[in-house]
Amino acid sequence: MLQQISPQIIFHNPSTQHIKQHVKHKVTANGICFTDQREQIEDLDTLPLIDRSLIDYKKYHQFIGQSGIRNCMTIQGGRGCPYRCFYCDVQKLTPNLYRRTSENIYAEVEHLASLGVRDIEFVDDIFNINKKEFINFFKMVKDNRLNMNFYFQSGLRGDALDASAADAMVEGGVKSVNISLESASPRLQKMMKKFLNIDKFLKNLQYIATQYPHVVLGLNAMHGFPTETEEEARSTVDFIKDIKWLHFIGFHNVRIFPGSLLEKVALENGVTPEQINESLTIPYHLMPTTMHFDPAFSMKLRLDLVRNYVLNKDRLKYIIQKQLSTFNEEELIFKYQSYFPSQINTMDDILRLAKIDRSEIDFSVQPSPNPSRIDYETMQGAPVEKKPDALNVLFIDATQFYSKDDNAELKIVEAPLGMLALQSYIDRDFGDKVNGKIIKSYVDFDSDEGLKTLLADFKPDLICVRTMSYYKNFFVSVVKAVREFDSAVPIIAGGPHPTIAAEDVLLNNNIQAVCVGEGELTLSELIKRMLERDKQFPPPSELKDVKGIAFPWHQNH
């Protein structure tokens, strides 16, 4: 039996939030200054309710999101994770786990329900780490008869569930759950520091699959860990095949993030830095250059899983019938396209691949009517008047390629929740002294020229750009387009990739700073300094006193 971690959940302690400390800094050989790490926000209940009027949700709801449906709102109930899985970049962003109380999360859900929202996806890294709070939240939803649908594309740890937690979440409205195995190998579980209790994990999966077959249950696994043997890879596929009624399988290629322990292990086992860098931007359905397996073996393994499990006729007939009680045909098509994007356009295409006649499934079954009827007009509210001399802050979410450059097989679009959280916080702190605007690539601008038009209209005094490792090259082109329009406007980068690769981001882009980790307190301090300096960005002599940032160091500061 594998060793089990007893994760420590750190709850809020406001008394330590604003202690003033001397800020230290260090300068790398490449001339990049890193200041002290900023403490995470412990009391997440003190953060403002996210202002959904800051973007036009109608633009986003024309697309299907991670949950697999349209008109879905995302909520984050906590930040961080107590586990230290060696492939994950979350521990660099938010090393400790802090949770909102279940009452606070419920208040946000209730507010969204009042606006006609019925579908909510949780985007936490681990929402169910505290069983009591987990159950309490869904009990409040049930007791108050909110009649909501909840989705977990990720965010639930399989061995932290049990029958009572599963009962509570389903009774509270959970419709879809993805749970991550990664590998069925005890050796790899130990090496990756996930330490999953595989027996308990299996028991919980089987309980949900048998007791609640209408819940769309998915399993995520990874393929291609450094030192993974062919036998270990096959054992993961065999583990999946032994669970009879899983709805969807995610069998993903391992991604190696800069600065992770996985990167260290990969480099020790012959993977080159060049291969890691190249693999970060390869589309997820393609084999990365870091993979040590023979491509023929990997292809054979995937075909085995698809032919003998995904397209198993008896399994698929049973599963599709259950899925039709939760998803309509259009939504199901989108989910099945994750397996066969070039071959699936209708449900008949799926049935053809599995050699199932349409008459063998009752397509008259439809999901219980509970559609979102979102009141977008009320959500938008009355326009807020800003002072003419307010600081104009433009938030750019660069996590979607332009349509002409997109190599993704599926177009999945999410609202920029991180940017919404940042601007909601800034609006509360500064009121009409700051005029914020959020835009996202592909949705609000689909070309460099479109971006430049928005820049000309808004005239930003400060730009904050968020990106992820998969979009790191796209981020470079976005910054370049901004600089072509305005060579002087200060730019701050943030989000997963700038946090884990701050030095590289600063060396390869003409930007002023990187926010390392959470952004609310850091951005608030930088804006305060800009307001005090008549909208001028602080020089290095001041930046060194700001926690949680990296910036180019100039000796003649």
XYZ file of C-alpha atoms in Angstrom:
557
model
C 0.000 0.000 0.000
C 1.299 3.414 -0.907
C 2.048 5.959 1.758
C -0.850 8.397 2.183
C -0.296 12.113 2.598
C -2.280 13.883 5.304
C -2.639 17.250 3.577
C -2.746 20.348 5.735
C -5.493 22.747 4.772
C -4.631 26.296 5.713
C -7.652 28.399 6.583
C -7.703 32.169 6.702
C -5.850 34.160 9.348
C -6.471 37.845 8.632
C -4.176 39.000 11.419
C -1.119 38.020 9.371
C -2.313 39.388 6.027
C -0.864 42.889 6.097
C 2.246 42.635 8.265
C 4.894 44.963 6.822
C 8.210 43.285 6.188
C 11.492 44.340 4.656
C 11.489 43.256 1.021
C 14.625 41.489 -0.139
C 15.658 41.069 -3.744
C 18.202 39.187 -5.796
C 19.559 39.802 -9.296
C 20.359 36.913 -11.628
C 23.389 36.689 -13.909
C 21.101 37.763 -16.775
C 20.182 40.971 -14.984
C 16.686 39.991 -13.816
C 15.690 41.091 -10.317
C 13.435 38.852 -8.238
C 11.861 40.271 -5.093
C 10.618 38.277 -2.111
C 7.724 35.937 -2.769
C 4.441 37.566 -1.834
C 2.332 35.808 0.768
C -0.838 34.252 -0.610
C -4.195 35.734 0.290
C -5.306 33.539 3.173
C -8.855 34.752 3.743
C -10.395 34.272 0.314
C -13.799 35.236 1.711
C -12.521 38.831 1.918
C -12.120 39.014 -1.854
C -14.939 40.783 -3.703
C -17.605 38.834 -5.511
C -16.487 38.604 -9.128
C -18.195 41.303 -11.178
C -19.572 39.428 -14.185
C -20.576 42.697 -15.858
C -16.928 43.389 -16.715
C -17.162 41.299 -19.903
C -19.878 40.566 -22.426
C -20.773 36.977 -21.564
C -22.929 36.651 -24.672
C -19.693 36.592 -26.679
C -18.361 33.670 -24.652
C -21.580 31.715 -24.441
C -21.712 31.233 -28.191
C -18.866 28.749 -27.629
C -18.716 25.476 -25.730
C -16.453 25.599 -22.688
C -14.453 23.033 -20.735
C -17.643 21.626 -19.196
C -18.801 20.552 -22.664
C -21.845 22.831 -22.742
C -22.732 26.432 -23.549
C -23.934 29.111 -21.109
C -21.828 27.736 -18.270
C -20.275 30.004 -15.622
C -16.992 29.161 -13.925
C -16.326 29.508 -10.194
C -13.159 28.963 -8.174
C -13.723 27.826 -4.592
C -10.095 27.743 -3.508
C -6.524 28.342 -4.594
C -3.608 25.974 -4.434
C -3.202 22.301 -3.642
C -1.694 20.472 -0.645
C -0.174 17.823 -2.908
C 3.101 18.201 -4.774
C 2.621 16.170 -7.963
C 5.852 16.612 -9.889
C 4.210 17.443 -13.233
C 2.039 20.317 -11.967
C 2.710 24.062 -12.187
C 0.063 25.061 -9.615
C 2.522 24.848 -6.723
C 4.515 27.697 -8.281
C 1.422 29.882 -8.608
C -0.169 29.137 -5.249
C 1.979 26.793 -3.118
C -0.488 26.598 -0.208
C -4.145 25.635 -0.294
C -6.619 28.229 0.917
C -10.377 27.745 0.591
C -13.372 29.968 0.541
C -15.947 28.831 3.080
C -18.843 26.812 1.725
C -21.166 29.657 2.744
C -19.155 32.139 0.677
C -19.162 29.862 -2.385
C -22.880 29.258 -1.972
C -23.541 33.028 -1.877
C -21.885 33.384 -5.296
C -23.853 30.459 -6.707
C -27.083 31.908 -5.338
C -26.271 35.275 -6.932
C -25.644 33.649 -10.325
C -28.853 31.642 -9.964
C -30.757 34.912 -9.462
C -29.443 35.990 -12.887
C -30.819 32.869 -14.578
C -27.584 30.831 -14.554
C -28.194 27.095 -14.175
C -24.845 25.569 -15.186
C -21.667 26.079 -13.158
C -18.226 24.562 -13.576
C -15.751 24.516 -10.714
C -12.164 25.128 -11.811
C -10.422 24.347 -8.521
C -7.378 22.129 -8.418
C -8.932 20.138 -5.575
C -12.446 21.115 -4.492
C -13.139 18.134 -2.237
C -10.095 18.176 0.039
C -12.300 19.093 3.020
C -15.109 16.567 3.114
C -17.223 18.481 5.650
C -17.141 21.722 3.619
C -17.699 19.794 0.386
C -20.838 18.114 1.701
C -22.075 21.293 3.385
C -21.968 23.249 0.129
C -24.080 20.751 -1.782
C -26.439 20.413 1.184
C -27.092 24.177 1.072
C -27.792 23.972 -2.661
C -30.212 21.095 -2.126
C -31.922 22.542 0.958
C -32.518 25.864 -0.792
C -33.774 24.147 -3.951
C -31.549 26.106 -6.298
C -31.951 23.455 -9.012
C -28.444 23.950 -10.436
C -26.195 21.792 -12.612
C -22.537 21.466 -11.572
C -19.563 20.193 -13.566
C -16.054 19.174 -12.544
C -13.841 18.907 -15.613
C -11.089 18.440 -13.046
C -10.745 19.466 -9.416
C -11.838 16.348 -7.515
C -9.325 13.968 -6.002
C -10.628 10.443 -6.451
C -9.328 8.876 -3.252
C -10.602 11.826 -1.157
C -14.180 10.928 -2.054
C -16.366 8.367 -0.354
C -19.980 7.244 -0.686
C -21.387 10.042 1.503
C -19.498 12.740 -0.450
C -20.569 11.240 -3.781
C -24.191 11.053 -2.598
C -24.119 14.692 -1.493
C -22.669 16.042 -4.726
C -25.087 14.150 -6.957
C -28.086 15.130 -4.806
C -26.811 18.721 -5.024
C -26.855 18.709 -8.830
C -23.480 17.426 -10.079
C -23.905 16.225 -13.660
C -20.352 15.575 -14.821
C -17.113 14.605 -13.069
C -13.581 13.943 -14.324
C -11.202 12.251 -11.893
C -7.473 11.900 -12.447
C -5.576 8.641 -12.139
C -2.488 9.608 -14.179
C -0.895 6.164 -13.756
C -1.893 2.827 -12.243
C 1.764 2.095 -11.462
C 2.581 2.268 -7.709
C 6.190 3.120 -8.609
C 5.157 6.053 -10.789
C 2.620 7.233 -8.208
C 5.475 7.477 -5.720
C 7.878 9.079 -8.204
C 5.347 11.713 -9.304
C 4.500 12.410 -5.627
C 0.777 12.012 -6.229
C 0.588 9.103 -3.758
C -2.888 8.135 -4.902
C -4.584 5.380 -2.911
C -5.424 3.365 -6.002
C -7.664 0.857 -4.207
C -9.798 3.627 -2.709
C -9.765 5.501 -6.013
C -11.114 2.423 -7.812
C -13.774 1.826 -5.165
C -15.068 5.390 -5.479
C -15.140 5.266 -9.284
C -17.096 2.023 -9.217
C -19.538 3.428 -6.655
C -20.346 6.470 -8.799
C -20.529 4.415 -11.999
C -22.986 1.903 -10.538
C -25.053 4.083 -8.196
C -25.263 7.117 -10.461
C -24.880 5.905 -14.068
C -26.433 9.149 -15.389
C -23.507 11.171 -14.015
C -21.056 11.633 -16.875
C -17.974 10.104 -15.280
C -14.575 10.654 -16.881
C -11.090 9.472 -16.023
C -7.840 11.270 -16.852
C -4.569 9.428 -17.305
C -1.121 10.314 -18.624
C 1.259 8.560 -20.957
C 4.990 9.081 -21.354
C 6.439 9.754 -17.915
C 10.253 9.636 -17.885
C 11.369 6.068 -16.985
C 7.821 4.730 -17.524
C 8.055 1.200 -18.900
C 5.834 -0.357 -21.534
C 4.485 -2.704 -18.852
C 3.530 0.264 -16.651
C 1.876 2.044 -19.567
C -0.154 -1.084 -20.374
C -1.138 -1.458 -16.711
C -2.787 1.981 -16.804
C -4.809 1.067 -19.894
C -5.754 -2.281 -18.331
C -6.867 -0.493 -15.148
C -9.171 1.722 -17.214
C -10.577 -1.201 -19.177
C -11.504 -3.003 -15.927
C -13.876 -0.153 -14.928
C -16.931 -1.045 -16.926
C -19.024 2.103 -17.132
C -16.718 5.085 -17.493
C -18.204 7.643 -19.885
C -15.082 9.362 -21.228
C -11.344 8.700 -21.084
C -8.630 11.328 -21.292
C -5.338 9.611 -22.145
C -2.976 12.568 -22.377
C 0.668 12.911 -23.306
C 2.828 14.103 -20.420
C 3.687 17.819 -20.553
C 6.902 19.002 -18.898
C 6.656 22.496 -17.420
C 9.744 24.651 -16.828
C 10.971 24.664 -13.254
C 8.978 21.581 -12.249
C 10.435 18.527 -10.558
C 9.331 16.597 -13.642
C 11.671 18.760 -15.714
C 14.570 17.774 -13.439
C 13.692 14.078 -13.746
C 13.327 14.374 -17.532
C 16.696 16.104 -17.944
C 18.344 13.401 -15.824
C 16.895 10.797 -18.198
C 18.106 12.181 -21.504
C 15.421 14.707 -22.448
C 16.978 17.934 -23.716
C 15.948 21.503 -22.785
C 15.249 22.106 -26.476
C 12.799 19.189 -26.589
C 11.004 20.466 -23.490
C 10.727 23.961 -24.915
C 9.432 22.675 -28.249
C 6.899 20.309 -26.676
C 5.187 23.092 -24.699
C 3.580 24.519 -27.821
C 2.796 21.293 -29.693
C -0.983 20.688 -29.977
C -2.160 18.270 -27.313
C -3.251 15.587 -29.756
C 0.274 15.290 -31.216
C 3.163 13.267 -29.799
C 5.635 15.579 -27.999
C 9.359 15.378 -28.721
C 9.964 14.531 -25.054
C 8.262 11.138 -25.424
C 10.718 8.259 -24.951
C 8.385 5.502 -26.185
C 8.487 4.188 -29.719
C 5.639 6.011 -31.526
C 4.406 2.656 -32.827
C 3.981 1.395 -29.246
C 2.124 4.544 -28.159
C -0.183 4.357 -31.155
C -0.895 0.670 -30.571
C -1.692 1.360 -26.900
C -4.139 4.119 -27.776
C -5.812 2.022 -30.456
C -6.245 -0.781 -27.927
C -8.005 1.608 -25.541
C -10.240 3.059 -28.253
C -11.163 -0.197 -29.982
C -11.605 -2.416 -26.953
C -13.062 0.077 -24.507
C -14.292 3.356 -26.024
C -15.953 1.633 -29.002
C -17.037 -1.499 -27.165
C -20.554 -1.948 -28.511
C -22.282 -3.086 -25.318
C -20.571 -0.445 -23.198
C -21.293 2.365 -25.634
C -24.974 1.470 -26.040
C -25.414 1.577 -22.274
C -23.388 4.768 -21.787
C -24.991 6.796 -24.586
C -28.446 5.967 -23.240
C -27.417 7.337 -19.833
C -25.685 10.375 -21.340
C -28.848 11.389 -23.182
C -30.503 12.070 -19.821
C -27.860 14.732 -19.071
C -26.604 16.077 -22.419
C -28.372 16.764 -25.665
C -27.050 15.357 -28.944
C -25.082 18.494 -29.867
C -23.226 18.486 -26.537
C -22.481 14.775 -26.789
C -21.077 15.190 -30.286
C -18.637 17.782 -28.967
C -17.475 15.412 -26.209
C -16.974 12.507 -28.608
C -15.040 14.733 -30.970
C -12.260 14.730 -28.375
C -11.626 11.132 -29.502
C -12.248 11.453 -33.223
C -12.264 15.149 -34.184
C -11.949 14.537 -37.912
C -14.535 11.743 -38.046
C -17.394 12.892 -35.789
C -20.017 15.398 -36.913
C -23.219 13.675 -35.822
C -24.314 10.988 -33.366
C -24.717 8.662 -36.339
C -20.964 8.962 -36.958
C -20.304 7.668 -33.436
C -22.771 4.813 -33.857
C -21.224 3.899 -37.202
C -17.752 3.591 -35.670
C -19.118 1.273 -32.955
C -21.347 -0.657 -35.411
C -24.505 0.301 -33.480
C -27.839 0.760 -35.238
C -29.658 3.961 -34.262
C -32.760 1.926 -33.404
C -30.836 0.249 -30.567
C -30.856 3.496 -28.552
C -33.900 5.464 -27.406
C -33.154 8.990 -28.635
C -36.504 10.248 -27.358
C -34.872 10.497 -23.930
C -34.011 14.127 -23.267
C -32.326 15.944 -20.369
C -34.733 17.205 -17.716
C -35.622 20.785 -18.678
C -33.432 23.091 -16.615
C -31.931 25.487 -19.144
C -29.991 28.614 -18.344
C -32.060 31.703 -19.054
C -29.406 34.229 -18.252
C -30.509 37.825 -17.833
C -27.547 39.389 -19.583
C -29.040 42.887 -19.363
C -29.286 42.755 -15.571
C -25.845 41.192 -15.381
C -24.346 44.080 -17.351
C -25.983 46.670 -15.084
C -25.779 50.411 -15.591
C -22.607 51.845 -17.180
C -20.108 53.045 -14.576
C -18.845 56.561 -15.072
C -15.100 56.937 -14.549
C -13.154 60.110 -13.968
C -11.570 61.463 -17.175
C -8.176 61.391 -15.488
C -8.546 57.803 -14.230
C -5.689 55.351 -14.767
C -6.617 53.197 -17.774
C -5.665 49.554 -17.116
C -6.115 47.065 -19.963
C -6.275 43.376 -19.076
C -5.384 41.098 -22.015
C -6.027 37.364 -21.752
C -3.726 35.825 -24.394
C -4.860 32.206 -24.029
C -6.585 31.669 -27.363
C -4.963 31.686 -30.806
C -6.266 33.808 -33.633
C -8.589 31.769 -35.815
C -6.127 31.819 -38.732
C -3.372 30.308 -36.584
C -5.331 27.841 -34.455
C -4.148 24.225 -34.801
C -6.452 22.899 -32.074
C -8.825 20.180 -33.166
C -11.558 21.479 -30.863
C -12.431 25.102 -30.159
C -12.968 25.428 -26.406
C -13.399 28.962 -25.077
C -13.514 29.986 -21.422
C -14.244 33.399 -19.951
C -11.115 35.040 -18.419
C -11.914 34.276 -14.776
C -8.479 35.353 -13.519
C -8.752 38.759 -15.180
C -12.286 39.168 -13.841
C -10.993 38.497 -10.330
C -8.177 41.031 -10.770
C -10.352 43.840 -12.067
C -13.065 43.169 -9.464
C -10.397 43.567 -6.771
C -8.912 46.702 -8.342
C -12.348 48.293 -8.760
C -13.090 47.723 -5.091
C -9.712 49.144 -4.020
C -9.587 52.207 -6.269
C -13.134 52.932 -7.419
C -13.295 55.630 -10.086
C -9.549 56.300 -9.913
C -8.962 53.312 -12.205
C -10.743 52.497 -15.445
C -10.286 48.826 -16.293
C -11.115 46.878 -19.447
C -10.800 43.122 -20.112
C -10.237 41.670 -23.580
C -9.426 38.150 -24.750
C -7.717 37.010 -27.919
C -9.967 35.397 -30.562
C -13.118 36.579 -28.738
C -12.526 40.357 -28.577
C -9.738 40.647 -31.147
C -8.816 38.094 -33.791
C -5.749 39.739 -35.301
C -2.929 42.109 -34.423
C -4.788 44.854 -36.242
C -7.886 44.174 -34.182
C -5.785 44.461 -31.023
C -4.291 47.749 -32.194
C -7.772 49.130 -32.844
C -8.758 48.338 -29.247
C -5.546 49.939 -27.991
C -6.280 53.106 -29.945
C -9.816 53.287 -28.557
C -8.915 52.611 -24.914
C -5.524 54.382 -24.647
C -4.150 52.269 -21.763
C -1.752 53.652 -19.163
C -0.919 50.104 -18.044
C -1.357 46.704 -19.700
C -1.597 43.380 -17.836
C -1.230 40.256 -20.001
C -1.995 36.715 -18.888
C -0.796 33.599 -20.705
C -0.085 29.874 -20.340
C 2.871 27.795 -21.516
C 0.990 26.408 -24.527
C 0.497 29.999 -25.747
C 3.946 31.340 -24.869
C 4.922 32.027 -28.490
C 1.551 33.644 -29.120
C 2.176 35.840 -26.080
C 5.408 37.042 -27.691
C 3.522 38.072 -30.837
C 0.840 39.865 -28.798
C 3.467 41.870 -26.914
C 5.177 42.670 -30.209
C 1.901 43.978 -31.638
C 1.411 46.177 -28.573
C 4.931 47.547 -28.939
C 4.353 48.295 -32.619
C 1.416 50.428 -31.540
C 2.994 51.961 -28.413
C 6.654 51.474 -27.531
C 6.327 53.051 -24.088
C 3.173 51.768 -22.370
C 4.197 49.643 -19.344
C 3.329 45.929 -19.615
C 3.057 43.438 -16.740
C 2.846 39.708 -17.499
C 1.159 37.204 -15.218
C -0.478 33.805 -15.085
C 0.915 30.255 -15.162
C 3.689 30.641 -17.751
C 5.161 33.987 -16.650
C 5.188 32.713 -13.073
C 7.151 29.537 -13.830
C 9.385 31.100 -16.511
C 9.694 34.733 -15.393
C 13.309 35.195 -16.432
C 12.757 33.791 -19.910
C 9.628 35.929 -20.374
C 11.493 39.100 -19.375
C 14.555 38.353 -21.488
C 12.529 37.663 -24.618
C 9.904 40.389 -24.407
C 9.966 44.144 -24.068
C 7.940 44.317 -20.851
C 8.405 46.024 -17.513
C 7.649 43.264 -14.979
C 6.294 39.796 -14.265
C 3.844 39.187 -11.437
C 4.925 35.916 -9.822
C 1.958 34.073 -8.308
C -1.316 35.684 -7.283
C -1.951 39.113 -8.725
C -4.436 41.042 -6.603
C -2.134 42.457 -3.908
C 0.837 42.932 -6.223
C -1.131 44.714 -8.928
C -2.896 46.855 -6.330
C 0.449 48.002 -4.945
C 1.834 48.783 -8.410
C -1.276 50.768 -9.335
C -1.081 52.692 -6.063
C 2.504 53.648 -6.865
C 1.533 54.700 -10.408
C -1.251 56.919 -9.083
C 1.204 58.524 -6.682
C 3.638 59.116 -9.576
C 1.113 60.741 -11.925
C 0.560 57.479 -13.908
C 4.284 56.794 -14.360
C 5.431 53.206 -13.862
C 7.785 52.845 -10.851
C 11.537 52.694 -11.581
C 13.684 49.737 -10.435
C 14.628 51.622 -7.260
C 10.953 51.365 -6.213
C 10.119 48.029 -7.824
C 12.673 46.275 -5.630
C 10.412 47.094 -2.657
C 7.379 45.364 -4.188
C 6.918 41.723 -3.226
C 6.085 39.064 -5.792
C 7.587 40.497 -8.956
C 10.516 40.074 -11.339
C 11.827 42.853 -13.574
C 14.898 43.887 -15.614
C 17.500 45.387 -13.286
C 19.397 48.437 -14.485
C 22.517 49.429 -12.591
C 21.932 53.137 -13.251
C 18.556 53.171 -11.578
